Amino acid sequence: MIQDLIEKSKKHLWLPFTQMKDYDTNPLIIESGNGIKVKDINGKEYYDGFSSVWLNVHGHRKKELDDAIKRQLEKIAHSTLLGMTNVPATELAEKLIEISPEKLTRVFYSDSGAEAMEIALKMAFQYWKNIGKPEKQKFISMRNGYHGDTIGAVSVGSIELFHHVYGALMFESFKAPVPYVYRSLSGDKAQCRDECLKALEQLLIENHQEIAALSIESMVQGASGMIVMPEGFFAGVRELCTKYDVLMIVDEVATGFGRTGKMFACEHESVQPDLMAAGKGITGGYLPIAVTFTTEEIYSAFYDDYEKLKTFFHGHSYTGNQLGCAVAIENLSLFESEKIVEMVAEKAEDLYLLLNSLQSLPHVGDIRQLGFMCGVELVRSKETKEPFPAEKRVGYHVSLKMRELGMLTRPLGDVIAFMPPLASNREELEAMVAIMKEAICEVTNVEL
Ligand SMILES: *Cc1c(COP(=O)(O)O)cnc(C)c1O
């Protein structure tokens, strides 16, 4: 039976972001989960060290979440949001607006973070047309940014590898630098921040008349290696957007819902986005719901008689799905009753100390963390910061070793991403960091 399933998976499946040749040598099929662990079909257990790719909040099989779905299922699983709404989608909208930055008053649902970003881009683009400034059609995006894998989202992303493969399909955008302190010449946070802000301002001075919006991840660039922005940078970007009349699209897909120790990471610098995309943790990691938030000002620019053609022409089959919205509502109740955000902020300090124990390893170049969003950058030489040769795939081999030792994660190049479920307790965090340490030592041939 087990072998049979594995054969089937190799025969018929094509997995996302996976070289299937790698999968064929290292197949893995998850069967169940409980708390912050998942179990495969052989009965082997793993810590969910990456929250099932940055989603999970309360652990798996959280009773309250399971029950919320069952209760909703007694009523209806899904009906459309085109031209009408449903009960949980409506209730959830109010709750989302309550917890989001105050300027945001409207939510537009979709099913994934990439879609939430596409929607933000299209809204920003059409907003200027609708208010009679059609010359504002271009975007500024950030170097090393990541916003998902659909064409629009990749266009404003800037992971080199993706552009190398799909570049010809993309629309162009202006690229602005984001401080990567560890790899900057000076290594000085303030200097690095000021240089990047200066470059952005120059870009805006020259081009703002044709720029609709700037897109940026909130406080941390996740997929490019958990690069945490130095203090003041994010707020500085907000100021420049305002000064040059450019909308600010903030991507909170990874950072939203408590991940960084605030409900939304933009709260760290009191930034009010014009558009904000969220997803991932919104349902506690249960079902595919995503959301684009916007301001009343932008919403009003679309509100008119139909003949004016100001309607936002966008929607998906499963938009506003009741099961997803019902579990999202329960998720937000748990955030309140279990004080998840406060707990993350508190436990992040323990986590900081735990991760610090890796600092002395000879191939650990940099450790970055904001709340429960962490990355450990491995390098060949600590002194020169020289990376390992890419073809060695050190990050990949470390994550395979971690899997063997009982913990799942996915590397970002040679950055080991550590994104435990927000409910992880101290002992669990300790056990996971110990596995990470052992795997790094084994793969880089260092005595523990
Ligand atoms: C994961 C992610 C996305 C894409 O979300 P999907 O649900 O995978 O489409 C977008 N932006 C950021 C910052 C992300 O981490």
CSV table of C-alpha atoms and ligand atoms in Angstrom, one decimal:
chain,number,residue,atom,x,y,z
A,1,MET,CA,0.0,0.0,0.0
A,2,ILE,CA,2.7,2.5,1.0
A,3,GLN,CA,5.0,1.6,-1.9
A,4,ASP,CA,2.0,1.7,-4.2
A,5,LEU,CA,1.2,5.3,-3.1
A,6,ILE,CA,4.8,6.3,-3.6
A,7,GLU,CA,4.8,4.8,-7.1
A,8,LYS,CA,1.6,6.7,-7.9
A,9,SER,CA,3.0,10.0,-6.7
A,10,LYS,CA,6.1,9.5,-8.9
A,11,LYS,CA,4.0,8.4,-11.9
A,12,HIS,CA,1.3,11.2,-12.0
A,13,LEU,CA,2.2,14.1,-9.8
A,14,TRP,CA,4.1,17.3,-10.8
A,15,LEU,CA,5.0,19.2,-7.7
A,16,PRO,CA,5.3,23.0,-7.4
A,17,PHE,CA,8.8,24.4,-7.2
A,18,THR,CA,10.2,20.9,-7.4
A,19,GLN,CA,12.7,19.4,-9.7
A,20,MET,CA,10.9,16.1,-10.0
A,21,LYS,CA,14.2,14.3,-10.4
A,22,ASP,CA,15.0,15.3,-6.8
A,23,TYR,CA,11.5,14.1,-5.7
A,24,ASP,CA,12.0,10.7,-7.3
A,25,THR,CA,15.1,10.1,-5.2
A,26,ASN,CA,13.5,11.6,-2.0
A,27,PRO,CA,9.8,11.0,-2.1
A,28,LEU,CA,7.7,12.1,0.9
A,29,ILE,CA,4.0,11.7,1.5
A,30,ILE,CA,2.3,13.3,4.5
A,31,GLU,CA,-0.7,11.5,5.9
A,32,SER,CA,-1.7,13.3,9.1
A,33,GLY,CA,-0.7,16.1,11.5
A,34,ASN,CA,-1.1,16.9,15.1
A,35,GLY,CA,0.1,20.0,17.0
A,36,ILE,CA,3.2,21.3,15.3
A,37,LYS,CA,4.1,17.9,13.9
A,38,VAL,CA,3.2,16.1,10.7
A,39,LYS,CA,3.4,12.4,10.1
A,40,ASP,CA,4.2,10.6,6.8
A,41,ILE,CA,2.7,7.4,5.5
A,42,ASN,CA,5.5,5.3,7.1
A,43,GLY,CA,4.6,6.8,10.5
A,44,LYS,CA,7.7,9.0,10.8
A,45,GLU,CA,7.0,12.3,12.5
A,46,TYR,CA,8.5,15.7,11.6
A,47,TYR,CA,8.4,19.1,13.2
A,48,ASP,CA,6.7,21.4,10.9
A,49,GLY,CA,9.6,23.8,10.9
A,50,PHE,CA,8.3,25.9,8.1
A,51,SER,CA,4.7,26.0,9.1
A,52,SER,CA,3.8,24.0,5.9
A,53,VAL,CA,5.4,26.8,3.8
A,54,TRP,CA,4.7,29.7,6.1
A,55,LEU,CA,1.0,29.1,6.8
A,56,ASN,CA,0.4,27.3,10.0
A,57,VAL,CA,-0.4,29.2,13.1
A,58,HIS,CA,-2.0,27.1,15.9
A,59,GLY,CA,-0.6,23.7,14.8
A,60,HIS,CA,-2.5,21.0,12.9
A,61,ARG,CA,-5.9,19.6,13.9
A,62,LYS,CA,-6.7,22.5,16.2
A,63,LYS,CA,-10.0,21.5,17.5
A,64,GLU,CA,-11.6,25.0,17.3
A,65,LEU,CA,-10.6,25.3,13.7
A,66,ASP,CA,-11.8,21.8,12.8
A,67,ASP,CA,-15.1,22.5,14.5
A,68,ALA,CA,-15.6,25.8,12.7
A,69,ILE,CA,-15.4,24.0,9.3
A,70,LYS,CA,-17.8,21.3,10.4
A,71,ARG,CA,-20.3,23.9,11.6
A,72,GLN,CA,-20.1,25.8,8.3
A,73,LEU,CA,-20.4,22.5,6.4
A,74,GLU,CA,-23.8,22.0,8.0
A,75,LYS,CA,-25.0,25.1,6.2
A,76,ILE,CA,-23.2,25.4,2.8
A,77,ALA,CA,-19.7,24.8,1.5
A,78,HIS,CA,-19.6,27.5,-1.3
A,79,SER,CA,-21.6,30.0,-3.2
A,80,THR,CA,-20.3,32.8,-5.4
A,81,LEU,CA,-19.3,36.3,-4.4
A,82,LEU,CA,-20.0,37.7,-7.9
A,83,GLY,CA,-22.8,40.3,-7.4
A,84,MET,CA,-23.7,38.8,-4.0
A,85,THR,CA,-22.1,37.9,-0.7
A,86,ASN,CA,-22.4,35.2,2.0
A,87,VAL,CA,-22.5,35.2,5.8
A,88,PRO,CA,-18.9,34.3,6.8
A,89,ALA,CA,-17.3,36.4,4.0
A,90,THR,CA,-19.2,39.4,5.3
A,91,GLU,CA,-18.5,38.7,9.0
A,92,LEU,CA,-14.8,38.1,8.2
A,93,ALA,CA,-14.5,41.4,6.3
A,94,GLU,CA,-15.6,43.4,9.3
A,95,LYS,CA,-13.1,41.5,11.6
A,96,LEU,CA,-10.3,42.0,9.1
A,97,ILE,CA,-10.9,45.7,8.9
A,98,GLU,CA,-10.9,45.9,12.7
A,99,ILE,CA,-7.4,44.5,13.0
A,100,SER,CA,-5.8,46.1,9.9
A,101,PRO,CA,-4.1,49.5,9.7
A,102,GLU,CA,-6.8,52.2,10.1
A,103,LYS,CA,-6.7,53.7,6.6
A,104,LEU,CA,-7.7,50.3,5.1
A,105,THR,CA,-11.5,50.0,5.0
A,106,ARG,CA,-12.3,47.5,2.2
A,107,VAL,CA,-11.4,43.9,1.5
A,108,PHE,CA,-11.4,42.1,-1.8
A,109,TYR,CA,-11.1,38.3,-1.5
A,110,SER,CA,-9.1,35.8,-3.6
A,111,ASP,CA,-7.5,32.4,-3.1
A,112,SER,CA,-3.7,32.9,-2.9
A,113,GLY,CA,-1.1,35.5,-2.1
A,114,ALA,CA,-0.1,35.9,-5.7
A,115,GLU,CA,-3.7,36.7,-6.7
A,116,ALA,CA,-4.0,39.2,-3.8
A,117,MET,CA,-0.9,40.9,-5.3
A,118,GLU,CA,-2.2,40.8,-8.9
A,119,ILE,CA,-5.4,42.4,-7.6
A,120,ALA,CA,-3.5,45.1,-5.8
A,121,LEU,CA,-1.5,45.8,-9.0
A,122,LYS,CA,-4.7,46.0,-11.2
A,123,MET,CA,-6.5,48.2,-8.7
A,124,ALA,CA,-3.6,50.6,-8.5
A,125,PHE,CA,-3.3,50.7,-12.3
A,126,GLN,CA,-7.0,51.3,-12.8
A,127,TYR,CA,-7.4,53.7,-9.9
A,128,TRP,CA,-5.3,56.4,-11.8
A,129,LYS,CA,-7.3,55.8,-15.0
A,130,ASN,CA,-10.6,56.1,-13.1
A,131,ILE,CA,-9.5,59.5,-11.6
A,132,GLY,CA,-8.3,60.9,-14.9
A,133,LYS,CA,-4.5,60.3,-14.7
A,134,PRO,CA,-4.0,57.5,-17.2
A,135,GLU,CA,-0.4,58.4,-17.7
A,136,LYS,CA,0.4,56.7,-14.3
A,137,GLN,CA,0.8,53.2,-15.6
A,138,LYS,CA,4.2,51.9,-14.4
A,139,PHE,CA,5.4,50.3,-11.2
A,140,ILE,CA,8.4,50.4,-8.9
A,141,SER,CA,9.4,47.1,-7.4
A,142,MET,CA,12.1,46.2,-5.0
A,143,ARG,CA,15.3,44.2,-5.8
A,144,ASN,CA,15.1,40.7,-4.3
A,145,GLY,CA,11.4,41.1,-3.9
A,146,TYR,CA,9.0,38.2,-4.1
A,147,HIS,CA,5.2,38.4,-4.5
A,148,GLY,CA,4.1,35.0,-5.9
A,149,ASP,CA,4.3,33.1,-9.1
A,150,THR,CA,1.7,34.5,-11.5
A,151,ILE,CA,2.9,36.7,-14.3
A,152,GLY,CA,2.0,40.0,-12.7
A,153,ALA,CA,3.4,39.0,-9.3
A,154,VAL,CA,6.6,37.8,-10.9
A,155,SER,CA,6.9,41.0,-12.9
A,156,VAL,CA,7.1,43.1,-9.7
A,157,GLY,CA,9.2,40.4,-8.1
A,158,SER,CA,12.9,40.3,-8.6
A,159,ILE,CA,14.3,36.9,-7.9
A,160,GLU,CA,17.0,36.6,-10.5
A,161,LEU,CA,16.4,32.9,-11.3
A,162,PHE,CA,12.7,33.4,-12.2
A,163,HIS,CA,13.4,36.4,-14.4
A,164,HIS,CA,16.1,34.4,-16.1
A,165,VAL,CA,13.6,31.8,-17.1
A,166,TYR,CA,10.4,33.8,-17.6
A,167,GLY,CA,11.8,37.3,-18.3
A,168,ALA,CA,10.4,37.7,-21.7
A,169,LEU,CA,6.9,37.2,-20.4
A,170,MET,CA,7.1,40.0,-17.8
A,171,PHE,CA,6.1,43.6,-17.9
A,172,GLU,CA,8.9,45.9,-17.0
A,173,SER,CA,9.1,47.8,-13.7
A,174,PHE,CA,11.6,50.2,-12.2
A,175,LYS,CA,13.8,48.4,-9.6
A,176,ALA,CA,14.7,50.1,-6.4
A,177,PRO,CA,17.4,48.7,-4.0
A,178,VAL,CA,16.5,47.3,-0.6
A,179,PRO,CA,19.2,47.3,2.1
A,180,TYR,CA,20.8,43.9,2.6
A,181,VAL,CA,23.1,44.9,5.4
A,182,TYR,CA,25.0,41.6,5.7
A,183,ARG,CA,26.1,41.8,2.0
A,184,SER,CA,26.5,45.6,1.8
A,185,LEU,CA,30.0,47.2,1.5
A,186,SER,CA,29.9,49.2,4.7
A,187,GLY,CA,27.9,46.6,6.8
A,188,ASP,CA,26.4,49.7,8.5
A,189,LYS,CA,22.6,49.6,8.9
A,190,ALA,CA,22.0,53.4,8.8
A,191,GLN,CA,24.3,54.0,5.9
A,192,CYS,CA,22.8,51.1,3.9
A,193,ARG,CA,19.3,52.4,4.6
A,194,ASP,CA,20.1,56.0,3.6
A,195,GLU,CA,21.8,54.9,0.4
A,196,CYS,CA,18.8,52.9,-0.7
A,197,LEU,CA,16.3,55.6,0.2
A,198,LYS,CA,18.4,58.1,-1.8
A,199,ALA,CA,18.4,55.8,-4.8
A,200,LEU,CA,14.6,55.4,-4.5
A,201,GLU,CA,14.1,59.1,-4.3
A,202,GLN,CA,16.2,59.7,-7.4
A,203,LEU,CA,14.0,57.2,-9.3
A,204,LEU,CA,10.9,59.0,-8.1
A,205,ILE,CA,12.2,62.4,-9.0
A,206,GLU,CA,12.8,61.3,-12.5
A,207,ASN,CA,9.7,59.1,-13.1
A,208,HIS,CA,7.0,59.7,-10.6
A,209,GLN,CA,4.6,61.2,-13.2
A,210,GLU,CA,4.3,57.8,-14.9
A,211,ILE,CA,4.3,55.7,-11.8
A,212,ALA,CA,1.1,54.2,-10.4
A,213,ALA,CA,2.5,52.3,-7.4
A,214,LEU,CA,5.4,50.8,-5.6
A,215,SER,CA,5.2,47.3,-4.4
A,216,ILE,CA,7.2,46.1,-1.4
A,217,GLU,CA,7.2,43.2,1.1
A,218,SER,CA,6.5,44.4,4.7
A,219,MET,CA,9.7,44.7,6.8
A,220,VAL,CA,11.2,41.4,5.7
A,221,GLN,CA,12.0,40.1,2.2
A,222,GLY,CA,11.1,36.5,2.8
A,223,ALA,CA,11.7,34.3,-0.3
A,224,SER,CA,15.0,36.0,-1.1
A,225,GLY,CA,16.5,35.0,2.2
A,226,MET,CA,14.7,36.5,5.2
A,227,ILE,CA,16.3,39.8,4.7
A,228,VAL,CA,15.1,42.1,7.5
A,229,MET,CA,15.0,45.8,6.6
A,230,PRO,CA,17.0,48.1,8.9
A,231,GLU,CA,15.0,50.4,11.2
A,232,GLY,CA,13.5,53.4,9.4
A,233,PHE,CA,13.7,52.0,5.9
A,234,PHE,CA,10.1,50.9,5.5
A,235,ALA,CA,8.7,54.2,7.0
A,236,GLY,CA,11.1,56.1,4.7
A,237,VAL,CA,9.6,54.3,1.7
A,238,ARG,CA,6.1,55.3,2.8
A,239,GLU,CA,7.2,58.9,3.1
A,240,LEU,CA,8.6,59.0,-0.4
A,241,CYS,CA,5.5,57.4,-1.9
A,242,THR,CA,3.4,60.1,-0.3
A,243,LYS,CA,5.7,62.9,-1.3
A,244,TYR,CA,5.7,61.8,-5.0
A,245,ASP,CA,2.1,60.7,-5.2
A,246,VAL,CA,2.7,57.0,-5.8
A,247,LEU,CA,0.5,54.3,-4.2
A,248,MET,CA,2.2,52.0,-1.8
A,249,ILE,CA,1.3,48.3,-2.2
A,250,VAL,CA,2.4,46.4,0.9
A,251,ASP,CA,2.8,42.6,0.7
A,252,GLU,CA,1.9,41.1,4.1
A,253,VAL,CA,1.3,37.6,2.7
A,254,ALA,CA,4.2,36.1,4.7
A,255,THR,CA,4.5,38.6,7.5
A,256,GLY,CA,0.8,39.1,8.3
A,257,PHE,CA,-1.2,37.5,11.1
A,258,GLY,CA,1.3,37.6,13.9
A,259,ARG,CA,4.3,36.2,12.2
A,260,THR,CA,6.7,39.0,13.1
A,261,GLY,CA,5.3,39.7,16.6
A,262,LYS,CA,2.7,42.3,15.4
A,263,MET,CA,-0.6,41.5,13.7
A,264,PHE,CA,0.8,43.1,10.5
A,265,ALA,CA,4.5,43.8,10.1
A,266,CYS,CA,3.8,47.4,8.9
A,267,GLU,CA,2.8,48.2,12.5
A,268,HIS,CA,6.5,48.0,13.4
A,269,GLU,CA,7.0,51.4,11.7
A,270,SER,CA,3.4,52.6,11.8
A,271,VAL,CA,3.1,52.5,8.1
A,272,GLN,CA,-0.3,52.9,6.5
A,273,PRO,CA,-0.4,51.1,3.1
A,274,ASP,CA,-2.7,52.2,0.3
A,275,LEU,CA,-3.2,48.6,-0.7
A,276,MET,CA,-2.2,45.6,1.3
A,277,ALA,CA,-2.1,41.9,0.3
A,278,ALA,CA,-2.5,39.1,2.9
A,279,GLY,CA,-3.0,35.4,2.8
A,280,LYS,CA,-1.0,32.5,4.3
A,281,GLY,CA,-1.8,32.7,8.0
A,282,ILE,CA,-5.3,34.2,7.5
A,283,THR,CA,-7.0,30.8,7.9
A,284,GLY,CA,-4.5,29.5,10.4
A,285,GLY,CA,-3.0,27.5,7.5
A,286,TYR,CA,-6.2,25.6,6.8
A,287,LEU,CA,-7.8,26.7,3.5
A,288,PRO,CA,-6.9,29.0,0.6
A,289,ILE,CA,-8.2,32.4,1.4
A,290,ALA,CA,-6.3,35.6,0.5
A,291,VAL,CA,-7.3,39.2,0.7
A,292,THR,CA,-6.4,42.6,-0.8
A,293,PHE,CA,-7.1,45.5,1.5
A,294,THR,CA,-7.6,49.0,0.3
A,295,THR,CA,-8.6,52.5,1.4
A,296,GLU,CA,-12.0,54.2,1.0
A,297,GLU,CA,-10.3,56.7,-1.4
A,298,ILE,CA,-9.3,54.0,-3.8
A,299,TYR,CA,-12.6,52.1,-3.5
A,300,SER,CA,-14.5,55.3,-4.2
A,301,ALA,CA,-12.7,55.8,-7.5
A,302,PHE,CA,-14.4,52.6,-8.8
A,303,TYR,CA,-17.9,53.5,-7.5
A,304,ASP,CA,-20.0,55.0,-10.2
A,305,ASP,CA,-22.8,54.3,-12.8
A,306,TYR,CA,-22.0,51.1,-14.7
A,307,GLU,CA,-21.7,52.9,-18.1
A,308,LYS,CA,-18.6,54.8,-16.8
A,309,LEU,CA,-16.8,51.4,-17.0
A,310,LYS,CA,-15.1,52.0,-13.7
A,311,THR,CA,-15.9,48.6,-12.3
A,312,PHE,CA,-13.1,46.4,-11.1
A,313,PHE,CA,-13.1,43.6,-13.7
A,314,HIS,CA,-11.6,40.8,-11.7
A,315,GLY,CA,-12.8,37.7,-9.8
A,316,HIS,CA,-12.2,34.0,-9.2
A,317,SER,CA,-14.5,31.0,-9.0
A,318,TYR,CA,-13.8,30.4,-5.3
A,319,THR,CA,-13.6,34.0,-4.1
A,320,GLY,CA,-15.1,34.3,-0.6
A,321,ASN,CA,-15.4,30.6,-0.1
A,322,GLN,CA,-17.6,30.0,3.0
A,323,LEU,CA,-15.5,27.2,4.6
A,324,GLY,CA,-12.4,29.3,4.2
A,325,CYS,CA,-14.0,32.4,5.7
A,326,ALA,CA,-15.5,30.5,8.5
A,327,VAL,CA,-12.2,29.0,9.6
A,328,ALA,CA,-10.5,32.4,9.2
A,329,ILE,CA,-13.1,33.9,11.6
A,330,GLU,CA,-12.3,31.2,14.1
A,331,ASN,CA,-8.6,31.8,13.6
A,332,LEU,CA,-9.0,35.5,14.4
A,333,SER,CA,-11.0,34.6,17.6
A,334,LEU,CA,-8.1,32.3,18.7
A,335,PHE,CA,-5.6,35.2,18.0
A,336,GLU,CA,-7.6,37.1,20.6
A,337,SER,CA,-8.4,34.4,23.2
A,338,GLU,CA,-4.9,32.9,23.1
A,339,LYS,CA,-3.1,36.2,22.7
A,340,ILE,CA,-1.1,34.9,19.8
A,341,VAL,CA,0.6,38.2,18.8
A,342,GLU,CA,1.7,39.0,22.3
A,343,MET,CA,3.0,35.4,22.7
A,344,VAL,CA,5.0,35.5,19.5
A,345,ALA,CA,6.6,38.8,20.6
A,346,GLU,CA,7.5,37.2,23.9
A,347,LYS,CA,8.7,33.9,22.6
A,348,ALA,CA,10.7,35.6,19.8
A,349,GLU,CA,13.2,36.7,22.5
A,350,ASP,CA,13.7,33.1,23.6
A,351,LEU,CA,14.1,32.2,20.0
A,352,TYR,CA,16.7,34.9,19.5
A,353,LEU,CA,18.8,33.4,22.2
A,354,LEU,CA,18.4,29.9,20.9
A,355,LEU,CA,19.4,30.9,17.3
A,356,ASN,CA,22.4,32.7,18.7
A,357,SER,CA,23.8,29.4,19.7
A,358,LEU,CA,24.4,28.8,16.0
A,359,GLN,CA,26.4,31.9,15.6
A,360,SER,CA,29.7,30.2,16.6
A,361,LEU,CA,29.4,27.6,13.9
A,362,PRO,CA,32.2,28.1,11.3
A,363,HIS,CA,29.8,28.2,8.3
A,364,VAL,CA,27.0,30.3,9.8
A,365,GLY,CA,27.5,33.8,8.2
A,366,ASP,CA,24.4,35.7,9.3
A,367,ILE,CA,21.3,35.0,11.4
A,368,ARG,CA,18.3,37.1,10.7
A,369,GLN,CA,15.0,37.2,12.6
A,370,LEU,CA,11.9,39.3,13.0
A,371,GLY,CA,9.5,37.5,15.4
A,372,PHE,CA,9.0,33.9,14.1
A,373,MET,CA,10.4,34.6,10.7
A,374,CYS,CA,14.0,33.5,10.7
A,375,GLY,CA,16.8,32.7,8.3
A,376,VAL,CA,20.3,31.3,8.8
A,377,GLU,CA,22.7,32.2,6.0
A,378,LEU,CA,25.4,29.6,5.4
A,379,VAL,CA,28.7,30.6,3.8
A,380,ARG,CA,31.9,28.9,2.8
A,381,SER,CA,34.0,31.5,4.6
A,382,LYS,CA,32.8,33.6,7.5
A,383,GLU,CA,35.7,36.1,7.2
A,384,THR,CA,35.1,36.9,3.5
A,385,LYS,CA,31.4,36.0,3.4
A,386,GLU,CA,32.2,34.0,0.3
A,387,PRO,CA,29.1,31.8,-0.5
A,388,PHE,CA,29.3,28.1,-1.1
A,389,PRO,CA,29.4,27.2,-4.8
A,390,ALA,CA,25.8,27.1,-6.0
A,391,GLU,CA,26.1,23.6,-7.5
A,392,LYS,CA,26.9,22.2,-4.1
A,393,ARG,CA,23.3,22.9,-3.0
A,394,VAL,CA,24.4,23.2,0.6
A,395,GLY,CA,21.0,24.6,1.7
A,396,TYR,CA,19.2,21.8,0.0
A,397,HIS,CA,21.4,19.1,1.6
A,398,VAL,CA,21.0,20.7,5.0
A,399,SER,CA,17.2,20.6,4.7
A,400,LEU,CA,17.3,16.9,3.5
A,401,LYS,CA,19.4,16.1,6.6
A,402,MET,CA,16.9,18.0,8.8
A,403,ARG,CA,14.2,15.9,7.3
A,404,GLU,CA,16.1,12.7,8.2
A,405,LEU,CA,16.4,14.1,11.7
A,406,GLY,CA,12.7,14.8,12.0
A,407,MET,CA,12.0,18.3,10.9
A,408,LEU,CA,10.7,19.8,7.6
A,409,THR,CA,11.8,23.1,6.1
A,410,ARG,CA,12.7,24.5,2.7
A,411,PRO,CA,15.9,26.3,2.0
A,412,LEU,CA,16.1,29.6,0.2
A,413,GLY,CA,19.4,29.0,-1.6
A,414,ASP,CA,21.9,28.6,1.2
A,415,VAL,CA,19.6,30.4,3.7
A,416,ILE,CA,17.9,27.9,6.0
A,417,ALA,CA,14.4,29.3,6.6
A,418,PHE,CA,13.0,28.7,10.0
A,419,MET,CA,9.3,29.6,10.3
A,420,PRO,CA,7.8,27.5,13.1
A,421,PRO,CA,4.1,27.5,13.8
A,422,LEU,CA,3.2,30.5,16.1
A,423,ALA,CA,1.9,28.1,18.7
A,424,SER,CA,5.3,26.3,19.1
A,425,ASN,CA,6.4,26.3,22.8
A,426,ARG,CA,9.9,26.8,24.1
A,427,GLU,CA,10.8,23.1,24.3
A,428,GLU,CA,9.6,22.6,20.7
A,429,LEU,CA,11.6,25.6,19.5
A,430,GLU,CA,14.7,24.3,21.3
A,431,ALA,CA,14.3,20.8,19.8
A,432,MET,CA,13.9,22.3,16.3
A,433,VAL,CA,17.0,24.6,16.6
A,434,ALA,CA,18.9,21.6,17.9
A,435,ILE,CA,18.0,19.7,14.7
A,436,MET,CA,19.0,22.6,12.6
A,437,LYS,CA,22.3,22.8,14.3
A,438,GLU,CA,23.0,19.1,13.9
A,439,ALA,CA,22.1,19.1,10.2
A,440,ILE,CA,24.3,22.2,9.5
A,441,CYS,CA,27.2,20.6,11.3
A,442,GLU,CA,26.9,17.2,9.5
A,443,VAL,CA,26.5,18.7,6.0
A,444,THR,CA,29.3,21.2,6.5
A,445,ASN,CA,31.6,18.5,8.1
A,446,VAL,CA,32.0,20.1,11.5
A,447,GLU,CA,32.0,18.4,14.8
A,448,LEU,CA,29.0,19.3,16.9
B,1,LIG,C1,4.1,33.2,-0.3
B,1,LIG,C2,4.1,34.6,-0.7
B,1,LIG,C3,3.4,35.1,-1.8
B,1,LIG,C4,2.5,34.2,-2.6
B,1,LIG,O1,1.5,33.6,-2.0
B,1,LIG,P1,0.8,32.3,-2.6
B,1,LIG,O2,-0.3,32.0,-1.7
B,1,LIG,O3,1.9,31.2,-2.5
B,1,LIG,O4,0.4,32.6,-4.0
B,1,LIG,C5,3.4,36.5,-2.0
B,1,LIG,N1,4.2,37.3,-1.3
B,1,LIG,C6,4.9,36.9,-0.3
B,1,LIG,C7,5.7,37.9,0.5
B,1,LIG,C8,5.0,35.5,0.0
B,1,LIG,O5,5.7,35.1,1.0
